[in-house]
Amino acid sequence: MGSVEEHSSLLEDGLIQQDESNGLYTGDGSVDIKGNPILKQKTGNWKACPFILGTECCERLAYYGIATNLVTYLTSKLHEGNVSAARNVTTWSGTCYLTPLIGAVLADTCWGRYWTIAAFSSIYFIGMCALTLSASIPALKPAECVGSLCPPATPAQYAVFFFGLYLIALGTGGIKPCVSSFGADQFDDTDSKERVKKGSFFNWFYFSINIGALISSSFLVYIQDNAGWGLGFGIPALFMGIAIASFFSGTPLYRFQRPGGSPITRMCQVLVASFHKWNLEVPLDSSLLYETPDKHSAIEGSRKLEHSDELKCLDKAAVLSEAEMKSGDFPNPWRLCTVTQVEELKILIRMFPIWATGIVFSAVYAQMSTMFVEQGMLMDTTIGSFTIPPASLSSFDVISVICWVPIYDRIVVPIARKFTGKDRGFSDLQRMGIGLFISMLSMTAAALVEIKRLQLAKELGLTGEAVAVPISIFWQIPQYMLVGASEVFTFIGQIEFFYEESPDAMRSLCSALSLLTTSLGNYLSSFILTMVTYFTTTGGKPGWIPDNLNEGHLDYFFWLLAGLSFLNILVYVSCARKYKQKAS
């Protein structure tokens, strides 16, 4: 795969034949659950998608029902400090986006996406139930605070709570990298009409995610803060059960792609074979490199990829030695690989710089469930007699996403199309870059709000008390709305970019790699918090982020992230320009 255009041309070659034949069966190799060829009219397409979208909506409702207000539970019920709670939340969130590597490898290697989703959903549900019990049974949680005296959680109480929490992290690892790809699998790549429908699937997929998130950040947060955490965690557990039921209900309508074998093994084979043949010359004529003579690739579920001129050192894995040419027998994949197999690895290497720049963006995104909430806790959360849970402000992020999706499709794209001449208005790379810039603005907005809050706390003499400052929590709305706008550009752009650029037999893995940026972003946030705490508390100083934020400087932390975002944009622009030049 030398470029996006090359990939498109390869795809089109297969499409023309299928469109002309107008067959009854799918042309992309999909089968039914028993492995038999599958009828197009009775399966897949939008008939199967409601079950998948329903699964995603309920699963995301369950996930955000835990994640959105988790920092509040850790500080108010497990009596942790602000930094410790924020670190635990970002570490857990990071793990939730690291485990998809496990699910992706299993899906692409042997289980397939359907059975991977099914197995990990069950683990997810068990974790939800364990978490609900830890918040419901008195013996499994610390006693309530008496004045300023708050008894810490015992090791056993921590063990039960974090056991459930990390079972959820493991369970989500088999769902996140597979659901979007499994949904896209329902549309036949070799049918031009179905390919058009696949394009809109990703928008509805992200819409479903945010419907679940909206319910969590409003209704469930209110339940947790006012009706109790047992019920507040129990409702997400119930919806996870509904997600599993929805997924299995659509089984007769699904189309299944056969797993193509371990992508990790194939990449290792290329590295080993190229190293073994380091002394061989790569022929100038790429047609002399090894490739199967068949129409189809040797990799199950994958089309052939054309040779590209980059990373020629890896082409050595496809060079035929004299002994191999004489024998005509090529039994050892650790000594000789096909061009398609080599190109798979090249694709991942080319995407790596773009992938890496998503880490800082994810660190910014992580603040929405940590520092934004802790900032809101010390602001005026009342409207008359009604108290607004600080974590529920994240609903404005979801509202922003829900509003921006149609705005982007109906207004931004037509306007951009006039200037760029592109059918989609912006390329995926341009779209992601715009999102990175907006995320920097969100940190700037958060810093400005904190400056105003601290200034008011100083004027009223509240710096020595951990009490709310009389500034409305609604001043946080712009920073949440900006994060939501950045999601529409960056996250959806990432989903499309990694799906379109990935090889056929590595789509789950590439989806997991895109999710890995979120994991590393959370870990980066935890690392920055740790370093900031270490360097700013020397000499007995309260530091930037003390337990009493009124005597700290959370604004400095937001400015730090804004500065990192700016540097990240500069790196991204450089990488994106190089990527586009290679793909032209």
XYZ file of C-alpha atoms in Angstrom:
584
model
C 0.000 0.000 0.000
C 2.030 2.896 -1.234
C -0.719 5.474 -0.845
C -4.367 6.103 -0.175
C -4.953 6.293 -3.915
C -3.251 2.941 -4.466
C -5.422 1.357 -1.794
C -8.524 2.829 -3.459
C -7.501 1.514 -6.862
C -6.933 -1.951 -5.436
C -10.364 -1.832 -3.898
C -12.000 -0.655 -7.103
C -10.504 -3.592 -9.050
C -12.498 -6.006 -6.921
C -15.616 -3.879 -6.935
C -16.133 -3.732 -10.657
C -16.315 -7.497 -10.973
C -18.831 -7.820 -8.177
C -21.031 -4.971 -9.388
C -21.111 -6.461 -12.870
C -21.924 -9.942 -11.653
C -24.693 -8.644 -9.420
C -24.405 -11.853 -7.394
C -26.683 -12.975 -4.630
C -23.763 -13.417 -2.265
C -21.387 -10.914 -0.749
C -18.116 -10.402 -2.584
C -15.919 -9.478 0.365
C -15.538 -12.993 1.742
C -18.044 -12.572 4.564
C -19.886 -15.645 5.848
C -22.657 -16.508 8.294
C -22.030 -17.731 11.841
C -21.596 -21.295 10.557
C -18.986 -20.273 7.985
C -21.247 -20.571 4.924
C -21.434 -17.984 2.092
C -24.008 -15.371 2.975
C -26.916 -13.868 1.039
C -26.702 -10.114 0.597
C -30.399 -9.355 0.695
C -31.127 -11.117 3.981
C -28.144 -10.074 6.063
C -25.907 -7.183 6.997
C -26.413 -3.641 5.758
C -28.632 -1.403 7.912
C -30.760 -4.418 8.917
C -27.984 -5.593 11.240
C -26.745 -2.197 12.411
C -29.518 -1.292 14.924
C -28.424 -4.221 17.114
C -24.783 -3.132 16.941
C -25.586 0.537 17.538
C -27.882 -0.431 20.417
C -25.081 -2.495 21.934
C -22.646 0.404 21.629
C -25.099 2.928 23.075
C -25.851 0.774 26.139
C -22.212 -0.220 26.675
C -21.085 3.408 26.512
C -23.880 4.373 28.893
C -22.538 1.752 31.305
C -18.923 2.842 30.868
C -19.549 6.566 31.275
C -21.956 5.802 34.114
C -18.834 4.685 35.973
C -16.139 6.919 34.475
C -17.879 10.311 34.503
C -18.320 10.574 38.256
C -15.645 8.149 39.424
C -13.400 10.883 40.820
C -16.293 12.030 43.039
C -16.778 8.500 44.414
C -13.071 8.175 45.183
C -12.905 11.497 47.029
C -16.283 11.430 48.805
C -16.727 7.715 49.567
C -13.253 6.199 49.573
C -11.859 9.445 51.068
C -8.929 9.863 48.689
C -7.127 13.158 48.068
C -7.551 15.130 44.842
C -4.252 14.084 43.263
C -4.622 10.419 44.281
C -8.203 10.269 42.988
C -7.316 11.960 39.702
C -4.336 9.622 39.260
C -6.479 6.530 39.929
C -9.122 7.674 37.440
C -6.655 8.443 34.659
C -4.724 5.213 35.279
C -7.912 3.148 35.100
C -9.129 5.046 32.028
C -5.759 4.490 30.435
C -6.004 0.768 31.132
C -9.450 0.706 29.503
C -7.797 1.926 26.307
C -4.766 -0.353 26.644
C -6.648 -3.660 26.949
C -8.126 -3.279 23.421
C -4.761 -4.545 22.176
C -5.614 -7.894 23.795
C -9.067 -8.011 22.254
C -7.833 -6.881 18.847
C -5.125 -9.523 18.610
C -7.580 -12.264 19.624
C -10.171 -11.005 17.116
C -7.771 -10.751 14.160
C -5.916 -13.943 15.037
C -8.438 -16.635 15.909
C -11.724 -15.646 17.538
C -13.118 -13.158 15.062
C -14.809 -9.920 16.110
C -18.177 -11.469 17.039
C -16.895 -14.018 19.560
C -14.390 -11.550 20.995
C -17.196 -9.067 21.703
C -19.345 -11.846 23.191
C -16.642 -13.190 25.533
C -15.373 -9.852 26.796
C -18.908 -8.505 27.297
C -19.462 -11.249 29.854
C -16.302 -10.248 31.741
C -17.464 -6.632 31.578
C -20.842 -7.522 33.108
C -19.229 -9.445 35.984
C -17.058 -6.414 36.736
C -20.093 -4.134 36.766
C -21.838 -6.405 39.250
C -18.756 -6.529 41.518
C -18.510 -2.731 41.480
C -22.191 -2.398 42.343
C -21.799 -4.739 45.324
C -18.766 -2.797 46.578
C -20.860 0.378 46.674
C -23.982 -1.289 48.120
C -22.811 -3.569 50.947
C -21.756 -1.543 54.041
C -18.896 -3.885 54.907
C -17.334 -3.283 51.481
C -17.033 0.504 51.806
C -15.585 2.893 54.448
C -17.771 4.509 57.083
C -19.052 8.028 56.443
C -17.007 11.011 57.563
C -17.653 12.427 61.032
C -16.877 16.085 60.707
C -13.383 16.336 59.282
C -12.502 12.773 60.320
C -12.823 10.428 57.343
C -11.815 6.790 57.946
C -9.763 5.410 55.035
C -10.819 2.347 53.067
C -9.331 -0.938 54.244
C -7.148 -3.029 51.892
C -10.017 -5.513 51.503
C -12.456 -2.742 50.549
C -9.969 -1.371 48.037
C -9.416 -4.877 46.670
C -13.116 -5.528 45.950
C -13.636 -2.087 44.419
C -10.596 -2.187 42.156
C -11.229 -5.844 41.235
C -14.583 -4.833 39.756
C -13.121 -1.691 38.211
C -10.315 -3.498 36.403
C -12.551 -6.358 35.284
C -14.494 -3.622 33.482
C -11.222 -2.395 31.994
C -10.478 -5.902 30.723
C -14.020 -6.398 29.427
C -14.039 -3.180 27.467
C -10.817 -4.327 25.794
C -12.712 -6.834 23.664
C -15.492 -4.414 22.734
C -13.823 -1.116 21.852
C -11.603 -2.323 18.984
C -14.195 -4.679 17.504
C -17.629 -3.046 17.530
C -16.943 -0.260 15.018
C -15.123 -2.652 12.672
C -17.812 -5.325 13.123
C -20.434 -2.735 12.204
C -18.459 -1.710 9.127
C -18.159 -5.407 8.196
C -21.926 -5.424 7.617
C -21.389 -3.420 4.434
C -19.895 -5.188 1.420
C -16.769 -3.397 0.163
C -17.319 -4.916 -3.278
C -20.764 -3.297 -3.637
C -20.634 0.391 -4.531
C -24.055 1.109 -2.998
C -23.174 -0.519 0.311
C -19.842 1.320 0.430
C -21.714 4.623 0.426
C -23.814 3.473 3.365
C -20.693 2.429 5.277
C -19.517 6.034 5.239
C -22.557 7.174 7.208
C -22.288 4.272 9.655
C -19.332 5.873 11.476
C -21.323 9.062 12.093
C -24.230 7.099 13.566
C -21.779 4.990 15.547
C -20.266 8.051 17.217
C -23.754 9.498 17.676
C -24.762 6.337 19.569
C -21.716 6.654 21.810
C -22.708 10.163 22.782
C -26.359 9.364 23.399
C -25.171 6.863 26.014
C -22.704 9.389 27.395
C -25.394 12.097 27.606
C -27.678 9.908 29.723
C -24.745 8.995 31.964
C -23.458 12.518 32.471
C -26.894 13.874 33.361
C -29.324 11.281 34.712
C -26.856 8.781 36.195
C -24.633 11.424 37.788
C -27.699 12.897 39.482
C -28.728 9.440 40.727
C -25.249 8.789 42.122
C -25.028 12.109 43.943
C -28.581 12.120 45.280
C -29.985 8.565 45.412
C -26.878 6.620 46.340
C -23.964 4.936 44.645
C -25.377 1.409 44.870
C -28.229 2.414 42.576
C -25.931 4.703 40.611
C -23.661 1.779 39.735
C -26.491 -0.761 39.493
C -28.232 1.046 36.614
C -25.096 0.940 34.405
C -24.786 -2.784 35.232
C -28.374 -3.265 34.048
C -27.664 -1.456 30.785
C -24.602 -3.603 30.223
C -26.897 -6.613 30.443
C -29.181 -4.964 27.866
C -26.143 -4.357 25.628
C -25.310 -8.069 25.670
C -28.916 -9.010 24.883
C -29.025 -6.506 22.003
C -25.834 -7.863 20.516
C -26.903 -11.515 20.542
C -30.365 -10.648 19.180
C -28.897 -9.592 15.851
C -26.852 -12.768 15.300
C -28.976 -14.201 12.402
C -28.516 -10.944 10.484
C -24.783 -10.460 10.953
C -22.060 -10.941 8.384
C -18.808 -12.393 9.715
C -15.244 -11.984 8.470
C -12.875 -14.889 8.964
C -9.851 -14.054 11.143
C -6.667 -13.783 9.088
C -4.172 -15.098 11.602
C -1.942 -13.250 14.010
C -0.936 -9.803 12.694
C 1.793 -9.674 15.344
C 3.274 -12.921 14.007
C 3.155 -11.647 10.419
C 4.971 -8.445 11.362
C 7.614 -10.395 13.267
C 8.069 -12.659 10.252
C 8.787 -9.643 8.051
C 11.365 -8.319 10.509
C 13.069 -11.688 10.911
C 13.067 -12.451 7.178
C 14.412 -8.994 6.249
C 17.164 -9.317 8.862
C 18.037 -12.813 7.662
C 18.409 -11.478 4.081
C 20.149 -8.231 4.967
C 22.958 -8.997 2.522
C 20.646 -9.457 -0.491
C 19.925 -6.659 -2.956
C 16.355 -5.544 -3.550
C 15.622 -5.759 -7.303
C 14.759 -2.511 -9.083
C 11.773 -4.252 -10.652
C 9.277 -4.784 -7.816
C 7.494 -7.476 -9.816
C 10.454 -9.743 -9.019
C 9.556 -9.672 -5.325
C 7.669 -12.661 -3.994
C 3.874 -12.657 -4.134
C 1.339 -15.450 -4.476
C 0.165 -16.026 -8.068
C -3.478 -16.295 -7.003
C -5.947 -13.439 -7.250
C -6.401 -13.490 -3.514
C -3.815 -12.795 -0.859
C -2.241 -15.597 1.145
C -3.602 -13.819 4.220
C -7.145 -14.922 5.042
C -9.654 -12.094 4.682
C -7.226 -9.710 2.971
C -6.823 -8.348 -0.539
C -3.399 -7.989 -2.098
C -1.509 -4.741 -1.596
C 0.693 -3.129 -4.214
C 4.379 -2.515 -3.576
C 5.441 0.923 -2.299
C 8.870 2.521 -2.569
C 9.311 3.503 1.096
C 11.190 1.465 3.703
C 13.036 -0.597 1.127
C 14.968 -2.392 3.864
C 11.781 -4.320 4.656
C 11.467 -5.405 1.003
C 14.367 -7.773 1.635
C 11.821 -10.072 3.328
C 10.203 -10.590 -0.090
C 13.451 -11.096 -2.031
C 13.868 -14.587 -3.453
C 17.268 -16.113 -2.736
C 19.002 -18.286 -5.313
C 18.220 -21.417 -3.303
C 14.538 -20.533 -3.120
C 14.355 -19.793 -6.846
C 16.002 -23.117 -7.674
C 13.769 -25.189 -5.387
C 10.570 -23.313 -6.187
C 9.385 -24.238 -2.705
C 8.686 -21.514 -0.148
C 7.530 -23.264 3.018
C 9.098 -21.007 5.656
C 7.316 -17.657 6.247
C 10.124 -16.662 8.630
C 12.506 -16.593 5.672
C 10.274 -15.365 2.827
C 7.212 -13.100 3.015
C 4.795 -11.851 0.382
C 4.710 -8.229 -0.778
C 1.296 -7.857 0.852
C 2.679 -9.013 4.177
C 5.571 -6.537 3.932
C 3.209 -3.718 2.991
C 1.091 -4.405 6.090
C 4.057 -3.521 8.289
C 4.915 -0.506 6.159
C 1.400 0.830 6.636
C 1.690 0.674 10.423
C 5.102 2.355 10.373
C 3.816 5.169 8.138
C 0.853 5.777 10.430
C 2.965 5.820 13.598
C 3.861 9.578 13.670
C 0.226 10.555 13.135
C -0.808 8.071 15.811
C 1.720 9.406 18.331
C 0.418 12.979 18.152
C -2.959 11.798 19.444
C -1.474 11.099 22.879
C -1.333 14.740 24.033
C -4.873 15.295 22.724
C -6.066 12.384 24.852
C -4.285 13.833 27.900
C -6.304 17.018 27.395
C -9.503 14.993 26.952
C -8.803 13.158 30.235
C -9.152 16.406 32.202
C -12.878 16.381 31.594
C -13.394 13.524 34.066
C -10.758 14.671 36.555
C -9.576 18.265 36.898
C -12.678 19.799 35.335
C -14.787 17.967 37.937
C -12.509 18.931 40.828
C -12.555 22.530 39.629
C -16.364 22.438 39.508
C -16.568 21.085 43.060
C -15.305 24.445 44.362
C -17.707 26.562 42.316
C -21.329 27.535 42.919
C -23.358 24.494 41.860
C -26.801 25.721 42.899
C -29.724 27.034 40.885
C -32.297 28.060 43.442
C -32.837 24.972 45.595
C -31.421 22.597 42.970
C -27.808 21.410 43.229
C -25.935 20.515 40.049
C -23.488 17.589 40.359
C -20.131 18.903 39.059
C -19.584 15.806 36.910
C -22.893 16.418 35.103
C -21.325 19.404 33.324
C -19.745 16.858 31.006
C -23.200 16.593 29.426
C -22.337 19.853 27.656
C -19.447 18.042 25.999
C -21.920 15.446 24.720
C -24.420 18.115 23.660
C -21.606 19.824 21.802
C -20.793 16.585 19.950
C -24.441 15.915 19.096
C -24.797 19.472 17.766
C -21.490 19.552 15.929
C -22.018 16.325 13.954
C -24.916 17.742 11.836
C -23.245 21.187 11.729
C -20.116 19.583 10.353
C -22.017 17.514 7.781
C -24.466 20.194 6.624
C -22.527 23.456 7.001
C -18.776 22.958 7.512
C -18.264 20.336 4.784
C -20.094 22.244 1.969
C -18.190 25.436 2.806
C -14.853 23.646 3.047
C -15.552 21.783 -0.190
C -15.600 25.084 -2.098
C -12.097 25.904 -0.901
C -10.440 22.472 -0.873
C -12.235 20.784 -3.755
C -12.500 17.600 -1.667
C -15.806 15.702 -1.560
C -15.589 15.414 2.241
C -14.510 19.028 2.721
C -11.402 18.169 4.699
C -9.125 15.192 4.503
C -8.926 13.013 7.613
C -5.546 14.555 8.425
C -6.859 18.114 8.109
C -9.876 17.231 10.220
C -7.727 15.830 13.009
C -5.455 18.881 12.950
C -8.389 21.248 13.434
C -9.482 19.194 16.439
C -6.026 19.436 18.000
C -6.164 23.242 17.735
C -9.621 23.383 19.337
C -8.427 21.182 22.214
C -5.718 23.756 22.957
C -8.436 26.415 23.151
C -10.348 24.280 25.683
C -7.357 24.273 28.055
C -7.014 28.029 27.595
C -10.677 28.500 28.517
C -10.273 26.282 31.610
C -7.220 28.273 32.722
C -9.061 31.598 32.356
C -12.003 30.324 34.423
C -9.623 29.122 37.151
C -7.827 32.499 37.217
C -11.168 34.208 37.799
C -12.156 31.650 40.463
C -8.888 32.018 42.373
C -9.044 35.796 42.132
C -12.516 35.783 43.676
C -11.405 33.326 46.392
C -8.558 35.671 47.311
C -10.817 38.719 47.416
C -13.280 36.964 49.725
C -10.584 35.501 51.976
C -11.436 31.876 51.099
C -7.959 30.690 50.146
C -7.462 28.932 53.470
C -10.758 27.026 53.267
C -11.765 24.199 50.939
C -15.167 25.755 50.237
C -16.983 26.653 47.051
C -16.297 30.089 45.619
C -19.413 32.066 44.579
C -18.792 31.825 40.858
C -21.317 29.833 38.814
C -20.259 26.405 37.615
C -21.793 27.321 34.276
C -18.616 29.277 33.532
C -17.184 25.831 32.769
C -19.547 25.329 29.832
C -17.197 26.834 27.189
C -14.328 24.489 28.070
C -16.639 21.453 27.890
C -18.162 22.653 24.607
C -14.710 23.164 23.094
C -13.648 19.640 24.098
C -16.802 18.319 22.394
C -16.045 20.237 19.202
C -12.485 18.909 19.198
C -13.846 15.347 19.494
C -15.966 15.703 16.358
C -12.907 16.699 14.391
C -10.180 14.557 15.957
C -11.864 11.373 17.233
C -14.147 10.763 14.232
C -11.255 11.683 11.962
C -9.129 9.077 13.745
C -11.789 6.378 13.385
C -12.038 6.961 9.630
C -8.287 7.396 9.154
C -7.289 4.172 10.896
C -10.098 2.136 9.291
C -9.411 3.354 5.752
C -5.641 3.129 5.987
C -5.475 -0.246 7.743
C -4.958 -3.530 5.860
C -8.037 -5.751 5.634
C -6.777 -8.390 8.090
C -5.542 -5.855 10.659
C -8.541 -3.586 11.144
C -9.217 -4.615 14.737
C -5.553 -4.105 15.590
C -5.445 -0.678 13.929
C -8.625 0.315 15.776
C -6.958 -0.782 19.006
C -3.870 1.257 18.164
C -6.022 4.357 17.687
C -7.588 3.677 21.086
C -4.134 3.192 22.573
C -3.528 6.941 22.189
C -6.337 7.476 24.697
C -4.691 5.036 27.087
C -1.288 6.664 26.774
C -2.926 10.078 27.076
C -4.404 9.084 30.420
C -1.071 7.712 31.569
C 0.601 10.925 30.386
C -1.929 12.913 32.412
C -1.140 10.811 35.485
C 2.591 11.293 34.894
C 2.208 15.065 34.511
C 0.130 15.207 37.699
C 2.809 13.258 39.565
C 5.638 15.458 38.267
C 3.722 18.681 38.933
C 2.970 17.555 42.488
C 6.593 16.536 43.076
C 8.180 19.750 41.802
C 5.617 22.226 43.162
C 5.377 20.881 46.721
C 9.070 21.161 47.579
C 9.888 23.165 50.678
C 6.486 22.563 52.245
C 4.600 24.523 49.566
C 0.959 23.509 48.871
C 1.760 23.022 45.177
C -0.365 23.675 42.126
C -2.974 21.013 42.953
C -3.416 20.671 46.751
C -6.458 19.065 48.355
C -7.707 22.625 48.874
C -7.671 24.004 45.337
C -8.365 27.504 46.667
C -4.757 27.756 47.820
C -3.316 26.112 44.716
C -2.768 27.094 41.091
C -4.788 24.722 38.948
C -4.645 27.429 36.267
C -0.899 26.779 35.870
C -1.657 23.119 35.209
C -4.163 24.045 32.484
C -1.647 26.476 30.934
C 0.940 23.678 30.939
C -1.418 21.415 28.976
C -2.241 24.274 26.583
C 1.484 24.745 25.949
C 2.009 21.023 25.358
C -0.960 21.057 22.962
C 0.608 23.895 20.979
C 3.907 22.023 20.652
C 1.963 18.888 19.688
C 0.206 20.806 16.892
C 3.549 21.883 15.452
C 4.764 18.267 15.436
C 1.473 17.065 13.939
C 1.552 19.581 11.084
C 5.070 18.473 10.199
C 4.107 14.774 10.278
C 0.865 15.316 8.350
C 2.666 17.193 5.583
C 5.157 14.377 5.167
C 2.393 11.770 5.226
C 0.410 13.556 2.531
C 3.475 13.900 0.321
C 4.079 10.158 0.495
C 0.404 9.401 -0.177
C 0.147 11.715 -3.173
